[in-house]
PDB file of C-alpha atoms and ligand atoms in Angstrom:
ATOM      1  CA  MET Z   1       0.000   0.000   0.000  1.00  0.00           C
ATOM      2  CA  VAL Z   2       1.294   3.422  -0.933  1.00  0.00           C
ATOM      3  CA  ASN Z   3       1.707   6.117   1.706  1.00  0.00           C
ATOM      4  CA  ILE Z   4       0.420   9.490   0.559  1.00  0.00           C
ATOM      5  CA  ILE Z   5       2.677  12.165   2.044  1.00  0.00           C
ATOM      6  CA  ASN Z   6       0.527  14.847   3.625  1.00  0.00           C
ATOM      7  CA  GLY Z   7       2.341  18.143   3.106  1.00  0.00           C
ATOM      8  CA  LYS Z   8      -0.492  20.120   4.662  1.00  0.00           C
ATOM      9  CA  ASP Z   9      -0.135  18.318   8.008  1.00  0.00           C
ATOM     10  CA  VAL Z  10       3.660  18.623   8.089  1.00  0.00           C
ATOM     11  CA  SER Z  11       3.429  22.270   7.078  1.00  0.00           C
ATOM     12  CA  ASN Z  12       0.775  22.988   9.745  1.00  0.00           C
ATOM     13  CA  ASN Z  13       2.981  21.433  12.438  1.00  0.00           C
ATOM     14  CA  LEU Z  14       5.938  23.515  11.344  1.00  0.00           C
ATOM     15  CA  ARG Z  15       3.827  26.683  11.221  1.00  0.00           C
ATOM     16  CA  ASN Z  16       2.372  26.035  14.677  1.00  0.00           C
ATOM     17  CA  ASN Z  17       5.877  25.553  16.091  1.00  0.00           C
ATOM     18  CA  LEU Z  18       6.970  28.763  14.392  1.00  0.00           C
ATOM     19  CA  LYS Z  19       3.949  30.610  15.765  1.00  0.00           C
ATOM     20  CA  ASP Z  20       4.949  29.637  19.335  1.00  0.00           C
ATOM     21  CA  LYS Z  21       8.566  30.556  18.656  1.00  0.00           C
ATOM     22  CA  ILE Z  22       7.582  33.962  17.238  1.00  0.00           C
ATOM     23  CA  SER Z  23       5.395  34.727  20.203  1.00  0.00           C
ATOM     24  CA  GLN Z  24       8.340  33.919  22.518  1.00  0.00           C
ATOM     25  CA  LEU Z  25      10.730  35.997  20.411  1.00  0.00           C
ATOM     26  CA  LYS Z  26       8.361  38.951  20.657  1.00  0.00           C
ATOM     27  CA  SER Z  27       7.676  38.741  24.383  1.00  0.00           C
ATOM     28  CA  ILE Z  28      11.104  37.669  25.644  1.00  0.00           C
ATOM     29  CA  ASN Z  29      13.609  39.000  23.100  1.00  0.00           C
ATOM     30  CA  ASN Z  30      11.731  41.918  21.570  1.00  0.00           C
ATOM     31  CA  ILE Z  31      12.304  40.388  18.115  1.00  0.00           C
ATOM     32  CA  HIS Z  32       9.451  41.002  15.647  1.00  0.00           C
ATOM     33  CA  PRO Z  33      10.125  39.063  12.426  1.00  0.00           C
ATOM     34  CA  SER Z  34       9.043  40.782   9.226  1.00  0.00           C
ATOM     35  CA  LEU Z  35       9.111  40.000   5.527  1.00  0.00           C
ATOM     36  CA  ALA Z  36       9.017  42.342   2.507  1.00  0.00           C
ATOM     37  CA  VAL Z  37       7.570  40.805  -0.646  1.00  0.00           C
ATOM     38  CA  ILE Z  38       8.101  42.556  -3.981  1.00  0.00           C
ATOM     39  CA  ILE Z  39       5.954  41.685  -6.963  1.00  0.00           C
ATOM     40  CA  VAL Z  40       6.502  43.268 -10.375  1.00  0.00           C
ATOM     41  CA  GLY Z  41       3.641  43.252 -12.878  1.00  0.00           C
ATOM     42  CA  ASP Z  42       0.385  41.318 -12.677  1.00  0.00           C
ATOM     43  CA  ASP Z  43       1.187  37.701 -13.519  1.00  0.00           C
ATOM     44  CA  PRO Z  44      -1.861  35.872 -12.053  1.00  0.00           C
ATOM     45  CA  ALA Z  45       0.118  32.875 -10.711  1.00  0.00           C
ATOM     46  CA  SER Z  46       2.656  35.174  -9.016  1.00  0.00           C
ATOM     47  CA  LYS Z  47      -0.189  37.169  -7.456  1.00  0.00           C
ATOM     48  CA  ILE Z  48      -1.660  33.990  -5.939  1.00  0.00           C
ATOM     49  CA  TYR Z  49       1.740  32.876  -4.589  1.00  0.00           C
ATOM     50  CA  VAL Z  50       2.412  36.296  -3.072  1.00  0.00           C
ATOM     51  CA  ASN Z  51      -1.033  36.442  -1.465  1.00  0.00           C
ATOM     52  CA  ASN Z  52      -0.525  32.986   0.033  1.00  0.00           C
ATOM     53  CA  LYS Z  53       2.840  34.074   1.422  1.00  0.00           C
ATOM     54  CA  LYS Z  54       1.322  37.222   2.947  1.00  0.00           C
ATOM     55  CA  LYS Z  55      -1.545  35.298   4.514  1.00  0.00           C
ATOM     56  CA  ALA Z  56       0.779  32.657   5.951  1.00  0.00           C
ATOM     57  CA  CYS Z  57       2.955  35.395   7.488  1.00  0.00           C
ATOM     58  CA  GLU Z  58       0.038  37.090   9.161  1.00  0.00           C
ATOM     59  CA  GLU Z  59      -1.328  33.821  10.552  1.00  0.00           C
ATOM     60  CA  ILE Z  60       1.806  33.109  12.549  1.00  0.00           C
ATOM     61  CA  GLY Z  61       2.719  36.646  13.582  1.00  0.00           C
ATOM     62  CA  ILE Z  62       5.232  37.708  10.920  1.00  0.00           C
ATOM     63  CA  LYS Z  63       4.671  41.252   9.736  1.00  0.00           C
ATOM     64  CA  SER Z  64       4.506  41.424   5.953  1.00  0.00           C
ATOM     65  CA  HIS Z  65       5.170  44.423   3.727  1.00  0.00           C
ATOM     66  CA  GLU Z  66       3.959  44.132   0.163  1.00  0.00           C
ATOM     67  CA  PHE Z  67       5.390  46.176  -2.709  1.00  0.00           C
ATOM     68  CA  VAL Z  68       3.411  45.944  -5.942  1.00  0.00           C
ATOM     69  CA  LEU Z  69       5.367  47.529  -8.782  1.00  0.00           C
ATOM     70  CA  PRO Z  70       4.268  48.218 -12.365  1.00  0.00           C
ATOM     71  CA  SER Z  71       5.559  45.796 -15.016  1.00  0.00           C
ATOM     72  CA  ASP Z  72       7.504  48.602 -16.757  1.00  0.00           C
ATOM     73  CA  ILE Z  73       9.412  49.672 -13.645  1.00  0.00           C
ATOM     74  CA  SER Z  74      13.067  50.474 -14.356  1.00  0.00           C
ATOM     75  CA  GLU Z  75      15.799  48.262 -12.989  1.00  0.00           C
ATOM     76  CA  TYR Z  76      17.269  51.303 -11.252  1.00  0.00           C
ATOM     77  CA  LYS Z  77      14.029  51.954  -9.319  1.00  0.00           C
ATOM     78  CA  LEU Z  78      13.744  48.312  -8.267  1.00  0.00           C
ATOM     79  CA  LEU Z  79      17.370  48.277  -7.098  1.00  0.00           C
ATOM     80  CA  GLN Z  80      16.697  51.475  -5.149  1.00  0.00           C
ATOM     81  CA  LEU Z  81      13.752  49.852  -3.352  1.00  0.00           C
ATOM     82  CA  ILE Z  82      15.893  46.820  -2.468  1.00  0.00           C
ATOM     83  CA  GLU Z  83      18.605  49.147  -1.185  1.00  0.00           C
ATOM     84  CA  GLU Z  84      16.051  50.895   1.034  1.00  0.00           C
ATOM     85  CA  LEU Z  85      14.770  47.564   2.376  1.00  0.00           C
ATOM     86  CA  ASN Z  86      18.340  46.366   2.974  1.00  0.00           C
ATOM     87  CA  CYS Z  87      18.795  49.345   5.295  1.00  0.00           C
ATOM     88  CA  ARG Z  88      15.487  49.108   7.162  1.00  0.00           C
ATOM     89  CA  ASP Z  89      15.762  47.568  10.645  1.00  0.00           C
ATOM     90  CA  ASP Z  90      12.067  46.674  10.570  1.00  0.00           C
ATOM     91  CA  VAL Z  91      12.525  44.396   7.536  1.00  0.00           C
ATOM     92  CA  ASN Z  92      14.256  41.051   8.146  1.00  0.00           C
ATOM     93  CA  GLY Z  93      13.524  39.212   4.915  1.00  0.00           C
ATOM     94  CA  ILE Z  94      13.311  40.403   1.300  1.00  0.00           C
ATOM     95  CA  LEU Z  95      11.685  38.290  -1.382  1.00  0.00           C
ATOM     96  CA  VAL Z  96      11.427  39.319  -5.031  1.00  0.00           C
ATOM     97  CA  GLN Z  97       8.798  37.120  -6.657  1.00  0.00           C
ATOM     98  CA  LEU Z  98      10.111  35.448  -9.829  1.00  0.00           C
ATOM     99  CA  PRO Z  99       9.857  35.426 -12.776  1.00  0.00           C
ATOM    100  CA  LEU Z 100      10.501  39.107 -13.473  1.00  0.00           C
ATOM    101  CA  PRO Z 101       9.601  40.920 -16.726  1.00  0.00           C
ATOM    102  CA  SER Z 102      12.301  40.312 -19.350  1.00  0.00           C
ATOM    103  CA  HIS Z 103      13.748  43.864 -19.303  1.00  0.00           C
ATOM    104  CA  LEU Z 104      14.900  43.325 -15.704  1.00  0.00           C
ATOM    105  CA  ASN Z 105      18.147  41.492 -14.976  1.00  0.00           C
ATOM    106  CA  GLU Z 106      17.057  38.859 -12.472  1.00  0.00           C
ATOM    107  CA  LYS Z 107      20.599  37.998 -11.436  1.00  0.00           C
ATOM    108  CA  ALA Z 108      21.576  41.638 -10.755  1.00  0.00           C
ATOM    109  CA  ILE Z 109      18.427  42.118  -8.695  1.00  0.00           C
ATOM    110  CA  ILE Z 110      18.920  39.020  -6.561  1.00  0.00           C
ATOM    111  CA  GLU Z 111      22.578  39.918  -5.994  1.00  0.00           C
ATOM    112  CA  HIS Z 112      21.463  43.324  -4.676  1.00  0.00           C
ATOM    113  CA  ILE Z 113      19.601  41.777  -1.726  1.00  0.00           C
ATOM    114  CA  ASN Z 114      21.673  41.759   1.453  1.00  0.00           C
ATOM    115  CA  PRO Z 115      22.503  38.017   1.857  1.00  0.00           C
ATOM    116  CA  ILE Z 116      21.404  38.104   5.505  1.00  0.00           C
ATOM    117  CA  LYS Z 117      17.912  39.155   4.324  1.00  0.00           C
ATOM    118  CA  ASP Z 118      17.824  36.722   1.381  1.00  0.00           C
ATOM    119  CA  VAL Z 119      15.119  34.373   2.708  1.00  0.00           C
ATOM    120  CA  ASP Z 120      14.864  32.599  -0.673  1.00  0.00           C
ATOM    121  CA  ALA Z 121      18.579  31.676  -0.445  1.00  0.00           C
ATOM    122  CA  PHE Z 122      19.046  32.724  -4.076  1.00  0.00           C
ATOM    123  CA  HIS Z 123      22.007  35.125  -3.559  1.00  0.00           C
ATOM    124  CA  GLU Z 124      25.331  33.703  -4.749  1.00  0.00           C
ATOM    125  CA  ILE Z 125      26.740  33.945  -1.222  1.00  0.00           C
ATOM    126  CA  ASN Z 126      23.920  31.776   0.096  1.00  0.00           C
ATOM    127  CA  VAL Z 127      24.179  29.416  -2.888  1.00  0.00           C
ATOM    128  CA  GLY Z 128      27.896  29.001  -2.091  1.00  0.00           C
ATOM    129  CA  LYS Z 129      27.078  28.309   1.554  1.00  0.00           C
ATOM    130  CA  ILE Z 130      24.643  25.600   0.487  1.00  0.00           C
ATOM    131  CA  MET Z 131      27.445  23.987  -1.554  1.00  0.00           C
ATOM    132  CA  THR Z 132      29.742  23.781   1.461  1.00  0.00           C
ATOM    133  CA  GLY Z 133      27.004  22.843   3.917  1.00  0.00           C
ATOM    134  CA  ASN Z 134      27.604  25.934   6.051  1.00  0.00           C
ATOM    135  CA  PHE Z 135      24.238  27.592   5.516  1.00  0.00           C
ATOM    136  CA  GLU Z 136      21.814  29.779   7.449  1.00  0.00           C
ATOM    137  CA  PHE Z 137      19.024  29.776   4.870  1.00  0.00           C
ATOM    138  CA  LEU Z 138      17.863  26.789   2.917  1.00  0.00           C
ATOM    139  CA  PRO Z 139      16.127  27.229  -0.428  1.00  0.00           C
ATOM    140  CA  CYS Z 140      12.426  26.873   0.363  1.00  0.00           C
ATOM    141  CA  THR Z 141      11.262  24.044  -1.904  1.00  0.00           C
ATOM    142  CA  PRO Z 142      14.262  21.703  -1.482  1.00  0.00           C
ATOM    143  CA  ALA Z 143      14.293  22.271   2.293  1.00  0.00           C
ATOM    144  CA  GLY Z 144      10.547  21.584   2.401  1.00  0.00           C
ATOM    145  CA  ILE Z 145      11.125  18.271   0.611  1.00  0.00           C
ATOM    146  CA  MET Z 146      13.857  17.289   3.100  1.00  0.00           C
ATOM    147  CA  GLN Z 147      11.456  18.043   5.944  1.00  0.00           C
ATOM    148  CA  LEU Z 148       8.773  15.828   4.367  1.00  0.00           C
ATOM    149  CA  LEU Z 149      11.239  12.929   3.980  1.00  0.00           C
ATOM    150  CA  ASP Z 150      12.380  13.337   7.591  1.00  0.00           C
ATOM    151  CA  ASP Z 151       8.864  13.566   8.991  1.00  0.00           C
ATOM    152  CA  TYR Z 152       8.004  10.293   7.264  1.00  0.00           C
ATOM    153  CA  ASN Z 153      11.281   8.684   8.456  1.00  0.00           C
ATOM    154  CA  ILE Z 154      12.373   7.952   4.897  1.00  0.00           C
ATOM    155  CA  ASP Z 155      16.017   6.823   4.718  1.00  0.00           C
ATOM    156  CA  ILE Z 156      18.229   8.968   2.519  1.00  0.00           C
ATOM    157  CA  ALA Z 157      21.815   7.831   3.183  1.00  0.00           C
ATOM    158  CA  GLY Z 158      23.090   5.501   0.480  1.00  0.00           C
ATOM    159  CA  LYS Z 159      19.918   5.788  -1.597  1.00  0.00           C
ATOM    160  CA  HIS Z 160      19.942   6.683  -5.263  1.00  0.00           C
ATOM    161  CA  CYS Z 161      18.135   9.982  -5.658  1.00  0.00           C
ATOM    162  CA  VAL Z 162      17.231  11.009  -9.194  1.00  0.00           C
ATOM    163  CA  ILE Z 163      16.182  14.632  -9.694  1.00  0.00           C
ATOM    164  CA  ILE Z 164      14.500  15.616 -12.962  1.00  0.00           C
ATOM    165  CA  GLY Z 165      15.181  19.338 -13.500  1.00  0.00           C
ATOM    166  CA  ARG Z 166      18.304  21.454 -13.006  1.00  0.00           C
ATOM    167  CA  SER Z 167      16.893  24.856 -12.039  1.00  0.00           C
ATOM    168  CA  ASN Z 168      18.655  27.140  -9.578  1.00  0.00           C
ATOM    169  CA  ILE Z 169      15.471  27.225  -7.458  1.00  0.00           C
ATOM    170  CA  VAL Z 170      14.864  23.476  -7.131  1.00  0.00           C
ATOM    171  CA  GLY Z 171      17.047  20.968  -9.015  1.00  0.00           C
ATOM    172  CA  LYS Z 172      20.559  22.161  -8.178  1.00  0.00           C
ATOM    173  CA  PRO Z 173      20.041  22.989  -4.472  1.00  0.00           C
ATOM    174  CA  MET Z 174      17.985  19.789  -4.060  1.00  0.00           C
ATOM    175  CA  ALA Z 175      20.957  17.786  -5.308  1.00  0.00           C
ATOM    176  CA  MET Z 176      23.231  19.482  -2.750  1.00  0.00           C
ATOM    177  CA  LEU Z 177      20.900  18.856   0.190  1.00  0.00           C
ATOM    178  CA  MET Z 178      20.586  15.195  -0.807  1.00  0.00           C
ATOM    179  CA  LEU Z 179      24.356  14.910  -1.173  1.00  0.00           C
ATOM    180  CA  HIS Z 180      24.875  16.397   2.308  1.00  0.00           C
ATOM    181  CA  ARG Z 181      22.674  13.575   3.597  1.00  0.00           C
ATOM    182  CA  ASP Z 182      24.789  10.910   1.854  1.00  0.00           C
ATOM    183  CA  ALA Z 183      22.469  10.085  -1.032  1.00  0.00           C
ATOM    184  CA  THR Z 184      23.950   9.160  -4.414  1.00  0.00           C
ATOM    185  CA  VAL Z 185      22.546  11.837  -6.685  1.00  0.00           C
ATOM    186  CA  THR Z 186      21.775  11.983 -10.405  1.00  0.00           C
ATOM    187  CA  ILE Z 187      20.418  15.170 -11.985  1.00  0.00           C
ATOM    188  CA  CYS Z 188      18.508  14.677 -15.240  1.00  0.00           C
ATOM    189  CA  HIS Z 189      17.445  17.421 -17.654  1.00  0.00           C
ATOM    190  CA  SER Z 190      16.104  18.052 -21.136  1.00  0.00           C
ATOM    191  CA  LYS Z 191      19.294  16.757 -22.823  1.00  0.00           C
ATOM    192  CA  THR Z 192      19.614  13.610 -20.689  1.00  0.00           C
ATOM    193  CA  GLN Z 193      19.755  10.392 -22.681  1.00  0.00           C
ATOM    194  CA  ASN Z 194      17.898   7.301 -21.454  1.00  0.00           C
ATOM    195  CA  LEU Z 195      15.921   9.392 -18.966  1.00  0.00           C
ATOM    196  CA  SER Z 196      13.321   6.667 -18.326  1.00  0.00           C
ATOM    197  CA  GLU Z 197      15.967   4.043 -17.586  1.00  0.00           C
ATOM    198  CA  ILE Z 198      17.773   6.357 -15.165  1.00  0.00           C
ATOM    199  CA  CYS Z 199      14.524   7.261 -13.367  1.00  0.00           C
ATOM    200  CA  LYS Z 200      13.724   3.569 -13.043  1.00  0.00           C
ATOM    201  CA  THR Z 201      16.884   3.110 -10.927  1.00  0.00           C
ATOM    202  CA  ALA Z 202      15.807   5.786  -8.421  1.00  0.00           C
ATOM    203  CA  ASP Z 203      15.021   4.937  -4.794  1.00  0.00           C
ATOM    204  CA  ILE Z 204      13.895   8.546  -4.429  1.00  0.00           C
ATOM    205  CA  LEU Z 205      12.587  10.239  -7.576  1.00  0.00           C
ATOM    206  CA  ILE Z 206      12.062  14.011  -7.514  1.00  0.00           C
ATOM    207  CA  ALA Z 207      10.242  15.571 -10.464  1.00  0.00           C
ATOM    208  CA  ALA Z 208      10.660  19.312 -11.049  1.00  0.00           C
ATOM    209  CA  VAL Z 209       9.904  19.582 -14.741  1.00  0.00           C
ATOM    210  CA  GLY Z 210       6.780  21.719 -15.107  1.00  0.00           C
ATOM    211  CA  GLN Z 211       4.923  19.325 -17.406  1.00  0.00           C
ATOM    212  CA  ALA Z 212       1.763  17.423 -16.491  1.00  0.00           C
ATOM    213  CA  ASN Z 213       2.093  13.604 -16.496  1.00  0.00           C
ATOM    214  CA  PHE Z 214       5.798  13.748 -17.395  1.00  0.00           C
ATOM    215  CA  VAL Z 215       6.621  10.891 -15.003  1.00  0.00           C
ATOM    216  CA  THR Z 216       4.723   7.780 -16.054  1.00  0.00           C
ATOM    217  CA  ALA Z 217       4.405   4.464 -14.223  1.00  0.00           C
ATOM    218  CA  ASP Z 218       6.970   2.713 -16.453  1.00  0.00           C
ATOM    219  CA  MET Z 219       9.651   5.180 -15.239  1.00  0.00           C
ATOM    220  CA  VAL Z 220       9.250   4.268 -11.569  1.00  0.00           C
ATOM    221  CA  LYS Z 221      10.878   1.412  -9.652  1.00  0.00           C
ATOM    222  CA  ASN Z 222       8.684  -0.716  -7.406  1.00  0.00           C
ATOM    223  CA  GLY Z 223       8.675   0.768  -3.909  1.00  0.00           C
ATOM    224  CA  ALA Z 224      10.315   4.074  -4.915  1.00  0.00           C
ATOM    225  CA  VAL Z 225       9.629   7.323  -3.055  1.00  0.00           C
ATOM    226  CA  VAL Z 226       8.161   9.811  -5.547  1.00  0.00           C
ATOM    227  CA  ILE Z 227       8.229  13.548  -4.842  1.00  0.00           C
ATOM    228  CA  ASP Z 228       6.291  15.800  -7.216  1.00  0.00           C
ATOM    229  CA  VAL Z 229       7.342  19.468  -7.333  1.00  0.00           C
ATOM    230  CA  GLY Z 230       5.268  20.361 -10.414  1.00  0.00           C
ATOM    231  CA  ILE Z 231       2.330  22.762 -10.367  1.00  0.00           C
ATOM    232  CA  ASN Z 232       0.565  22.459 -13.723  1.00  0.00           C
ATOM    233  CA  ARG Z 233      -2.926  22.532 -15.165  1.00  0.00           C
ATOM    234  CA  ASN Z 234      -4.102  19.544 -17.198  1.00  0.00           C
ATOM    235  CA  GLU Z 235      -6.330  19.772 -20.308  1.00  0.00           C
ATOM    236  CA  ALA Z 236      -9.398  20.039 -18.065  1.00  0.00           C
ATOM    237  CA  GLY Z 237      -7.835  22.989 -16.214  1.00  0.00           C
ATOM    238  CA  LYS Z 238      -7.328  20.922 -13.054  1.00  0.00           C
ATOM    239  CA  LEU Z 239      -4.251  21.507 -10.890  1.00  0.00           C
ATOM    240  CA  CYS Z 240      -1.781  18.641 -11.239  1.00  0.00           C
ATOM    241  CA  GLY Z 241       1.896  17.842 -10.773  1.00  0.00           C
ATOM    242  CA  ASP Z 242       4.559  16.347 -13.048  1.00  0.00           C
ATOM    243  CA  VAL Z 243       3.703  12.777 -12.065  1.00  0.00           C
ATOM    244  CA  ASP Z 244       0.892  10.579 -13.371  1.00  0.00           C
ATOM    245  CA  PHE Z 245      -0.337  10.218  -9.789  1.00  0.00           C
ATOM    246  CA  GLU Z 246      -3.166   7.716 -10.388  1.00  0.00           C
ATOM    247  CA  ARG Z 247      -0.866   5.123 -11.977  1.00  0.00           C
ATOM    248  CA  VAL Z 248       2.383   5.835 -10.152  1.00  0.00           C
ATOM    249  CA  LYS Z 249       0.726   5.538  -6.729  1.00  0.00           C
ATOM    250  CA  ASP Z 250       0.240   1.798  -7.349  1.00  0.00           C
ATOM    251  CA  ILE Z 251       4.006   1.329  -7.713  1.00  0.00           C
ATOM    252  CA  ALA Z 252       5.526   3.811  -5.244  1.00  0.00           C
ATOM    253  CA  SER Z 253       5.976   3.265  -1.492  1.00  0.00           C
ATOM    254  CA  TYR Z 254       5.490   6.991  -0.787  1.00  0.00           C
ATOM    255  CA  ILE Z 255       4.172   9.727  -3.060  1.00  0.00           C
ATOM    256  CA  THR Z 256       3.331  13.423  -2.690  1.00  0.00           C
ATOM    257  CA  PRO Z 257       0.000  14.607  -4.110  1.00  0.00           C
ATOM    258  CA  VAL Z 258      -0.557  17.884  -5.991  1.00  0.00           C
ATOM    259  CA  PRO Z 259      -2.009  19.927  -4.418  1.00  0.00           C
ATOM    260  CA  GLY Z 260      -1.233  19.202  -0.760  1.00  0.00           C
ATOM    261  CA  GLY Z 261       2.287  17.754  -1.044  1.00  0.00           C
ATOM    262  CA  VAL Z 262       5.385  19.882  -1.600  1.00  0.00           C
ATOM    263  CA  GLY Z 263       3.531  23.193  -2.155  1.00  0.00           C
ATOM    264  CA  PRO Z 264       2.492  23.897   1.454  1.00  0.00           C
ATOM    265  CA  MET Z 265       6.049  23.160   2.625  1.00  0.00           C
ATOM    266  CA  THR Z 266       7.633  25.854   0.471  1.00  0.00           C
ATOM    267  CA  ILE Z 267       5.760  28.603   2.291  1.00  0.00           C
ATOM    268  CA  ALA Z 268       6.408  27.082   5.727  1.00  0.00           C
ATOM    269  CA  ILE Z 269      10.169  27.088   5.067  1.00  0.00           C
ATOM    270  CA  LEU Z 270       9.976  30.693   3.885  1.00  0.00           C
ATOM    271  CA  MET Z 271       8.450  31.556   7.279  1.00  0.00           C
ATOM    272  CA  LYS Z 272      11.200  29.586   9.012  1.00  0.00           C
ATOM    273  CA  ASN Z 273      13.873  31.454   7.047  1.00  0.00           C
ATOM    274  CA  THR Z 274      12.275  34.788   7.976  1.00  0.00           C
ATOM    275  CA  VAL Z 275      12.443  33.874  11.663  1.00  0.00           C
ATOM    276  CA  THR Z 276      16.080  32.769  11.232  1.00  0.00           C
ATOM    277  CA  ALA Z 277      16.854  36.093   9.504  1.00  0.00           C
ATOM    278  CA  ALA Z 278      15.272  38.068  12.347  1.00  0.00           C
ATOM    279  CA  ILE Z 279      17.307  36.177  14.962  1.00  0.00           C
ATOM    280  CA  LEU Z 280      20.556  36.550  12.988  1.00  0.00           C
ATOM    281  CA  GLN Z 281      19.999  40.293  12.515  1.00  0.00           C
ATOM    282  CA  SER Z 282      19.241  40.800  16.188  1.00  0.00           C
ATOM    283  CA  LYS Z 283      22.653  39.274  16.986  1.00  0.00           C
ATOM    284  CA  ASN Z 284      24.405  41.548  14.490  1.00  0.00           C
ATOM    285  CA  ASN Z 285      22.927  44.722  15.970  1.00  0.00           C
TER     286      ASN Z 285
HETATM  287  N1  GUN Q 301       8.755  31.909  -8.122  1.00  0.00           N
HETATM  288  C1  GUN Q 301       8.491  30.572  -8.068  1.00  0.00           C
HETATM  289  N2  GUN Q 301       8.991  30.027  -6.944  1.00  0.00           N
HETATM  290  C2  GUN Q 301       9.595  31.036  -6.262  1.00  0.00           C
HETATM  291  C3  GUN Q 301      10.275  31.100  -5.028  1.00  0.00           C
HETATM  292  O1  GUN Q 301      10.476  30.100  -4.308  1.00  0.00           O
HETATM  293  N3  GUN Q 301      10.734  32.342  -4.676  1.00  0.00           N
HETATM  294  C4  GUN Q 301      10.562  33.433  -5.455  1.00  0.00           C
HETATM  295  N4  GUN Q 301      11.074  34.588  -5.026  1.00  0.00           N
HETATM  296  N5  GUN Q 301       9.932  33.408  -6.616  1.00  0.00           N
HETATM  297  C5  GUN Q 301       9.441  32.216  -7.009  1.00  0.00           C
END
């Protein structure tokens, strides 16, 4: 029988723990965690993500500041806003919702965020720290996946973990976190040859492709752990992941659903990173 990994439950536990921690930080240490979220333009998916982040912050006692900027904002103006937020003591975390309109240089903008406020862990300093294992912030989605595996007591050391997708947000940092936990890691991507055969050797298969039903049952080993990072819409407009859930669930030992698997964890880790940022900054002052 397959175990369906319940990301909502794990996320709720983490958020409740954070809520208690924040209330202690406020009353005992006078630390009031806060997050600034910048959204450029009116991409509907980004708007939903940002609203969910704001709501989650408010629920557990993190103050959120939202900056909605027009899609034709100049790079200079956006950098100026980041500079301002870098200097503000009442802002602990800065998140620029991606993707950005094409006239803006995403890399330059991320590199402008003070690394100690970079709660996405996208800044090159934080990326480097993830490589060496000496990190304060973990990238939200990969860290959320690690938390799910740990909560379900899934062994990682010595296992073959196959990751489909090599993005800076998910695939690459995921590989590092798995490596730090002694997994043997393979990263597959659009140019990978024999992708199905490689996936079939995975003890832990992580799909971060962005294509509905990309992972089919014939690509999955009996008893594998299958983690679905995708958020897609199928032909009927229904939310679905990258994995053919209905068929793969009969083969896997554990599987994450979409929605209700990895998604809720990403936001919970963002909250955790914001609390970490607030504590770190209070020590630096
Ligand atoms: N767009 C999609 N996922 C993310 C994320 O984790 N952080 C930011 N800033 N933008 C995103």
